Coordinates of C-alpha atoms and ligand atoms in Angstrom, one line a residue:
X1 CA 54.3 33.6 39.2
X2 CA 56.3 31.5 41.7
X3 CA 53.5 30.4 44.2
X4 CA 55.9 28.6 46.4
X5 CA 58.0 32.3 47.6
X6 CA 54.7 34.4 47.3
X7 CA 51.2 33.1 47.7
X8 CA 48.5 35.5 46.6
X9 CA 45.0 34.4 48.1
X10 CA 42.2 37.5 46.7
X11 CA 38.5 37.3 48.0
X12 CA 36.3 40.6 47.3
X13 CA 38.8 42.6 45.9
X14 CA 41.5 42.4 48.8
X15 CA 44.5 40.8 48.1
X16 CA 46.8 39.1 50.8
X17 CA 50.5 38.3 50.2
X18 CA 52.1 36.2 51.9
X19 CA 55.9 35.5 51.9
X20 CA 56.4 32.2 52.1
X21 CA 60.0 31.4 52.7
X22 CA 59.3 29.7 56.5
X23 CA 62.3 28.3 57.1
X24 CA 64.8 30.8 56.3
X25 CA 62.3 33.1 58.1
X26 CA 61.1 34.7 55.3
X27 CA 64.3 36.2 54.1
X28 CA 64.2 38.0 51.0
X29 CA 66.3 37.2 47.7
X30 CA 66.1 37.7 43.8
X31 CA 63.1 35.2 43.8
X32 CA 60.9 36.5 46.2
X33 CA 61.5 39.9 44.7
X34 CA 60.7 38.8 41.5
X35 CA 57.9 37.3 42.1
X36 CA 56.5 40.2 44.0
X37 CA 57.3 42.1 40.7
X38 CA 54.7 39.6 39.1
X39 CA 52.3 39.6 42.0
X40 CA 52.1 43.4 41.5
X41 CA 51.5 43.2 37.3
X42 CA 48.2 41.7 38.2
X43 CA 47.9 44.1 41.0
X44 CA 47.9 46.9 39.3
X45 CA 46.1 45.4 36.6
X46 CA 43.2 44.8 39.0
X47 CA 40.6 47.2 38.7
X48 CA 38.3 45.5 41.5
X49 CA 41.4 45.7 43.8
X50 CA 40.2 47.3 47.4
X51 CA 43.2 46.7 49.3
X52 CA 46.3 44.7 49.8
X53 CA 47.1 42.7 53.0
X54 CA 51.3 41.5 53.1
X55 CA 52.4 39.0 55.3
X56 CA 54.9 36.7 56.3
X57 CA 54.1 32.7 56.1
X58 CA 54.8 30.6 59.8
X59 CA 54.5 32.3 63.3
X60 CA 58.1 33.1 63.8
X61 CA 58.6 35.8 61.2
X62 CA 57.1 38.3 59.5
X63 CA 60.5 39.0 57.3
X64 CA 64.3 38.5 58.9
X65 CA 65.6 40.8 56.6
X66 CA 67.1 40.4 52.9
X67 CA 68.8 37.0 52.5
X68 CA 72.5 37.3 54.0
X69 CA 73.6 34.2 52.5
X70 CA 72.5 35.8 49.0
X71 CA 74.3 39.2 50.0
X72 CA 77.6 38.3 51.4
X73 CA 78.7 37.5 48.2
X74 CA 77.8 41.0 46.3
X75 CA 80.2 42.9 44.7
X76 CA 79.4 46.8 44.7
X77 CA 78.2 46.7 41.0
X78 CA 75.7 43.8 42.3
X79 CA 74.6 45.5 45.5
X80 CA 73.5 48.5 43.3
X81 CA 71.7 46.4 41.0
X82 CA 69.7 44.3 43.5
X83 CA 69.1 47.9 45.4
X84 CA 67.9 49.8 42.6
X85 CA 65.6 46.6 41.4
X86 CA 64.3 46.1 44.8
X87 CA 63.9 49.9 45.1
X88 CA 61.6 49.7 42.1
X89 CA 59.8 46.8 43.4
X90 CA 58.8 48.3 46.7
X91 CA 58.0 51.5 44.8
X92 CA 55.1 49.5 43.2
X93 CA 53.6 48.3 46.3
X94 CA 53.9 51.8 47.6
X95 CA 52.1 53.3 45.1
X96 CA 49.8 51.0 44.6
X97 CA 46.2 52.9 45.0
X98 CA 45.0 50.8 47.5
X99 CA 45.4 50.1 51.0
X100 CA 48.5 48.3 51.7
X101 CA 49.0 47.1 55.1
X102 CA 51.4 44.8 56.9
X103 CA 50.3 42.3 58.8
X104 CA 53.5 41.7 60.9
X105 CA 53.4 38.2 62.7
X106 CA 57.1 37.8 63.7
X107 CA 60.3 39.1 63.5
X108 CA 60.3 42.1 60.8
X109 CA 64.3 42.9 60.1
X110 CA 66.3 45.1 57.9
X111 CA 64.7 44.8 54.3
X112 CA 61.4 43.1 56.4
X113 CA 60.9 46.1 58.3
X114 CA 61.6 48.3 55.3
X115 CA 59.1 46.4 53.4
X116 CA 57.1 47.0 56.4
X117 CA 57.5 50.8 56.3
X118 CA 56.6 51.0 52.6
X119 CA 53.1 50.0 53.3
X120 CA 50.7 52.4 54.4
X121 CA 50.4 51.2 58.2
X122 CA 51.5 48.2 60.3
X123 CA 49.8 46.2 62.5
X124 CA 51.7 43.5 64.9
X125 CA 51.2 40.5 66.7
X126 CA 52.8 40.5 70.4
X127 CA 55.5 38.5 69.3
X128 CA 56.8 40.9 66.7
X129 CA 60.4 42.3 67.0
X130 CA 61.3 44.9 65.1
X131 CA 65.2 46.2 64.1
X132 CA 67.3 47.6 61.2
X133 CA 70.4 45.4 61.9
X134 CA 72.7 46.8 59.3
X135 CA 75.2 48.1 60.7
X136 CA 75.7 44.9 62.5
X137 CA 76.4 43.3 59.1
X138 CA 78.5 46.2 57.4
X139 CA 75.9 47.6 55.6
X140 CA 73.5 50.3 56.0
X141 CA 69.6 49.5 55.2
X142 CA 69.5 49.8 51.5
X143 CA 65.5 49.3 50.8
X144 CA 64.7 52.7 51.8
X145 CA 64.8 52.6 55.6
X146 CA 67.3 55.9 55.9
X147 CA 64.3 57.1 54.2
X148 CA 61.0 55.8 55.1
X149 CA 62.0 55.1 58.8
X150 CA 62.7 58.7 60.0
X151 CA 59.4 60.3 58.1
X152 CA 57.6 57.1 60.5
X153 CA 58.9 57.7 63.6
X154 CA 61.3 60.8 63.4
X155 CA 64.6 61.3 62.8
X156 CA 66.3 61.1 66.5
X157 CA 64.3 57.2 67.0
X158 CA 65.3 56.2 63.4
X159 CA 69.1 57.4 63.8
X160 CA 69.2 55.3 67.2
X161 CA 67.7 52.1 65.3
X162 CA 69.7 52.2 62.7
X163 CA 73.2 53.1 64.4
X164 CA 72.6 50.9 66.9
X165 CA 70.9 48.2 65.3
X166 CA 68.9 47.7 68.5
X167 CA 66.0 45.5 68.3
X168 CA 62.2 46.6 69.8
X169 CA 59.1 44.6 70.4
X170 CA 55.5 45.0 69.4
X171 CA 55.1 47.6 72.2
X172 CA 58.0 49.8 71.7
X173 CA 56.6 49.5 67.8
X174 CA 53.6 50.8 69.3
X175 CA 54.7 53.9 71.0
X176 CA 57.1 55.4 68.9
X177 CA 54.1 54.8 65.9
X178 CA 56.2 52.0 63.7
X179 CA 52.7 50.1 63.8
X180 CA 49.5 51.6 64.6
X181 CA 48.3 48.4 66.9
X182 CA 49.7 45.5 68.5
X183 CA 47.5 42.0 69.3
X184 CA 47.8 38.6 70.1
X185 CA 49.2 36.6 67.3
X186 CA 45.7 34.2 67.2
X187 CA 43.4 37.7 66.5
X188 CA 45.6 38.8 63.5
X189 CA 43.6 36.7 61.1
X190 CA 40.3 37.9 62.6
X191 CA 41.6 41.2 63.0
X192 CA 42.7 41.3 58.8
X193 CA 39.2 39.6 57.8
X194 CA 37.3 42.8 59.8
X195 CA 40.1 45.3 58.5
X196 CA 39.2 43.7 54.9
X197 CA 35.4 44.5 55.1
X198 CA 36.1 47.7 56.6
X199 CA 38.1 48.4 53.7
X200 CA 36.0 47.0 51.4
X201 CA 32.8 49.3 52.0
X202 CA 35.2 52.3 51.7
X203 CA 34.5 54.0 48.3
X204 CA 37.3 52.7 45.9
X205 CA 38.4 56.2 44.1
X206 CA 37.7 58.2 47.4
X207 CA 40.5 55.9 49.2
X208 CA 43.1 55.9 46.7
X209 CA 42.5 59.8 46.1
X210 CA 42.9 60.8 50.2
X211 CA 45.6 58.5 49.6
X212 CA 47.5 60.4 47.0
X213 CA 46.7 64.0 48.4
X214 CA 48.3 62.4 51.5
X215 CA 51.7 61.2 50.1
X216 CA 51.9 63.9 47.4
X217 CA 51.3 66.3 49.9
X218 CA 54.0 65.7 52.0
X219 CA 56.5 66.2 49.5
X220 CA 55.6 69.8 48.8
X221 CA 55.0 73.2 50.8
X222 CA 51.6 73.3 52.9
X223 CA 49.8 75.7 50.8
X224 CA 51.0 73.6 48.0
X225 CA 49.8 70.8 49.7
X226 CA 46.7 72.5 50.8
X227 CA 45.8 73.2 47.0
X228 CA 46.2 69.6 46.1
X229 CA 43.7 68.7 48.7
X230 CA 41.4 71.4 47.1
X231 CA 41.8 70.3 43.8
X232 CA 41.3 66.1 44.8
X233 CA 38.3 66.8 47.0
X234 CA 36.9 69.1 44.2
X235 CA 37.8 66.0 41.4
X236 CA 35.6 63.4 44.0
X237 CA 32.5 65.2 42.5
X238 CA 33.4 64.2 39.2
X239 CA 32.9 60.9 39.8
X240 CA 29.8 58.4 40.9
X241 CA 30.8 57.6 44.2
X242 CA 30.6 61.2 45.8
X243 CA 26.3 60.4 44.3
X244 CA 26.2 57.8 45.6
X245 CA 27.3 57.5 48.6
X246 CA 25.7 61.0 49.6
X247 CA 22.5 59.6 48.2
X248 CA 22.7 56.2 50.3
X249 CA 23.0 58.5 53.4
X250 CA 19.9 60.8 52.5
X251 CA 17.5 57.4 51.3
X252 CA 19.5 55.6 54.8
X253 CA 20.7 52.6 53.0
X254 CA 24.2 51.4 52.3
X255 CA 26.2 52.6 49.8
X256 CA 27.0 50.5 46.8
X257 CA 30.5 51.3 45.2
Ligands
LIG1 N1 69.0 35.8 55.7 C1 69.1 34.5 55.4 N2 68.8 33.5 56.3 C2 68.2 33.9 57.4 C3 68.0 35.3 57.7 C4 68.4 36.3 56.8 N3 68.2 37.6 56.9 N4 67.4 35.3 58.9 C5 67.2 34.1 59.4 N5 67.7 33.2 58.5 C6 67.7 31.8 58.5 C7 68.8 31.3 59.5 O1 70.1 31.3 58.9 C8 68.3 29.9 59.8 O2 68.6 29.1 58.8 P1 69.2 27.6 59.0 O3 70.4 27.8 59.9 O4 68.1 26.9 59.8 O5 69.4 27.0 57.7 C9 66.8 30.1 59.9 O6 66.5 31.3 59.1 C10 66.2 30.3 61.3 O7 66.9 31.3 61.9 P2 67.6 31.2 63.3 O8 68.0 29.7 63.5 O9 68.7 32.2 63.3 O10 66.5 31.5 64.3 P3 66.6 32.2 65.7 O11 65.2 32.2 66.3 O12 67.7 31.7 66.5 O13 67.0 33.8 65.4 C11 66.8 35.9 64.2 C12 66.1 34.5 64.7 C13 65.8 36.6 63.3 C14 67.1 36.7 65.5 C15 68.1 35.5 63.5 O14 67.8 34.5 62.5 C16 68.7 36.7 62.8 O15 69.4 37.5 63.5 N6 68.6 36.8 61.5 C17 69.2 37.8 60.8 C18 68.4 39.1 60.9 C19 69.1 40.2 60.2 O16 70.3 40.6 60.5 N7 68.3 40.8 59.3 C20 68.8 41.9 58.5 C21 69.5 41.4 57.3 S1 70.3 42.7 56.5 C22 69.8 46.2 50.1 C23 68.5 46.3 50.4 C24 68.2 45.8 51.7 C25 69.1 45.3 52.5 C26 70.4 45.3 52.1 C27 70.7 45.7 50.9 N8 70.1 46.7 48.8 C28 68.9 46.9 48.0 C29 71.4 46.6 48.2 C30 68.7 44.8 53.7 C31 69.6 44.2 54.5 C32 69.1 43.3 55.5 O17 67.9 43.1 55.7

């Protein structure tokens, strides 16, 4: 793994990435992508894994969006091959069965923000500035964000952001429930470190199963989706956690997963 575009730091089963491209504010190209391909092999290979915390490295930027430099000279064939690899990439974080949240500490642009929006929730610093510039560059977002952004924050707010390419801060973010909370950019760490044990006495299976019935479910019908739930919740009995914690509560100690 490249360590000098990525750096993966794990402690108790939660993992936090951090891009780590400073001075071109985090931009991303072929090698950041490719080593968040690696980063997620031994992801997904991590059966301790309790959750995954991405980042951006500095205080400036979370991520500015894929690298322009690296883009301006695509030809169509190009573009679709960097799209549909990226596409795959981001896939794997999505479906990761964890956890993923984005710790945004900075500007979070085009590809950034839609890197953003393929984790499960967002939370910002106060200094955050959010925007899907495309179509000030000639492009449309191409990592999802037609996609992702308008099942975040509804069709009418996406179509404005991304026709008009207008930028928001951490508060706007806020309000129209891109991120689910906004801080000061000194409490992100603490806030990530109490998010982490939070996470971490969570029962492992439970989480990633509400987590599946979640996304799966919003692809189908709601009695479809209702079913699902039925089924998953009926499968958590299966398994040693639903004992365990249930038992915890009843002898009023913690639960070990
Ligand atoms: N790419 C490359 N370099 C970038 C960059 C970017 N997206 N953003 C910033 N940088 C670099 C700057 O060029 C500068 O480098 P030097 O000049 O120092 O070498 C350095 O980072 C610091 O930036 P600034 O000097 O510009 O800093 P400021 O504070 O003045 O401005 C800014 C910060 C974030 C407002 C500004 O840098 C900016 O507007 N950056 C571009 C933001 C942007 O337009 N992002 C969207 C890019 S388009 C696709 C998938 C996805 C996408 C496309 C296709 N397919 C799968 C095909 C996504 C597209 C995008 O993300």
């Amino acid at each position: 793994m490249s360590e000098s575009v990525i750096d993966l730091q794990e402690r108790d089963g939660i993992a936090r990435l951090t891009v780590n491209r400073p001075k071109a504010l985090n931009a991303l190209n072929d090698a950041v992508l490719a080593a968040l391909d690696e980063v997620l092999d031994s992801l997904e290979a991590n059966a301790g894994l309790r959750a995954v915390l991405l980042t951006g490295a500095g205080d400036k930027a979370f991520i500015a969006g894929a690298d322009i430099t690296r883009m301006r000279e695509q030809t169509p064939r190009e573009a679709q091959e960097f799209a549909r690899r990226a596409l795959a990439t981001i896939k794997r974080l999505e479906h990761l069965p964890v956890p993923v949240v984005a710790l945004v500490n900075g500007f979070c642009l085009g590809g950034g923000c839609e890197l953003a929006l393929a984790c499960d929730w967002a939370v910002a610093s106060d200094n955050a500035v959010f925007g899907q510039p495309e179509v000030q560059l000639g492009i449309i977002p191409g990592f999802g964000g037609t996609q992702r952004l308008p099942r975040r924050v509804g069709p009418a707010m996406a179509l404005e952001l991304i026709t008009t390419g207008r930028k928001i801060d951490a508060n706007e973010a806020l309000r129209i429930g891109l991120v689910n909370r906004v801080m000061p950019q000194a409490e992100l760490d603490a806030y990530a470190e109490e998010l982490a044990d939070q996470l971490a006495a969570s029962a492992p299976q439970a989480v990633g199963t509400a987590k599946r019935a979640l996304y799966d479910g919003m692809d189908q019908d709601m009695d479809s989706a209702l079913a699902l739930e039925t089924s998953l919740f009926a499968l958590c009995f299966a398994g040693d956690e639903q004992a365990e914690g249930m038992a915890a509560f009843v002898e009023k100690r913690r639960a070990r997963f």
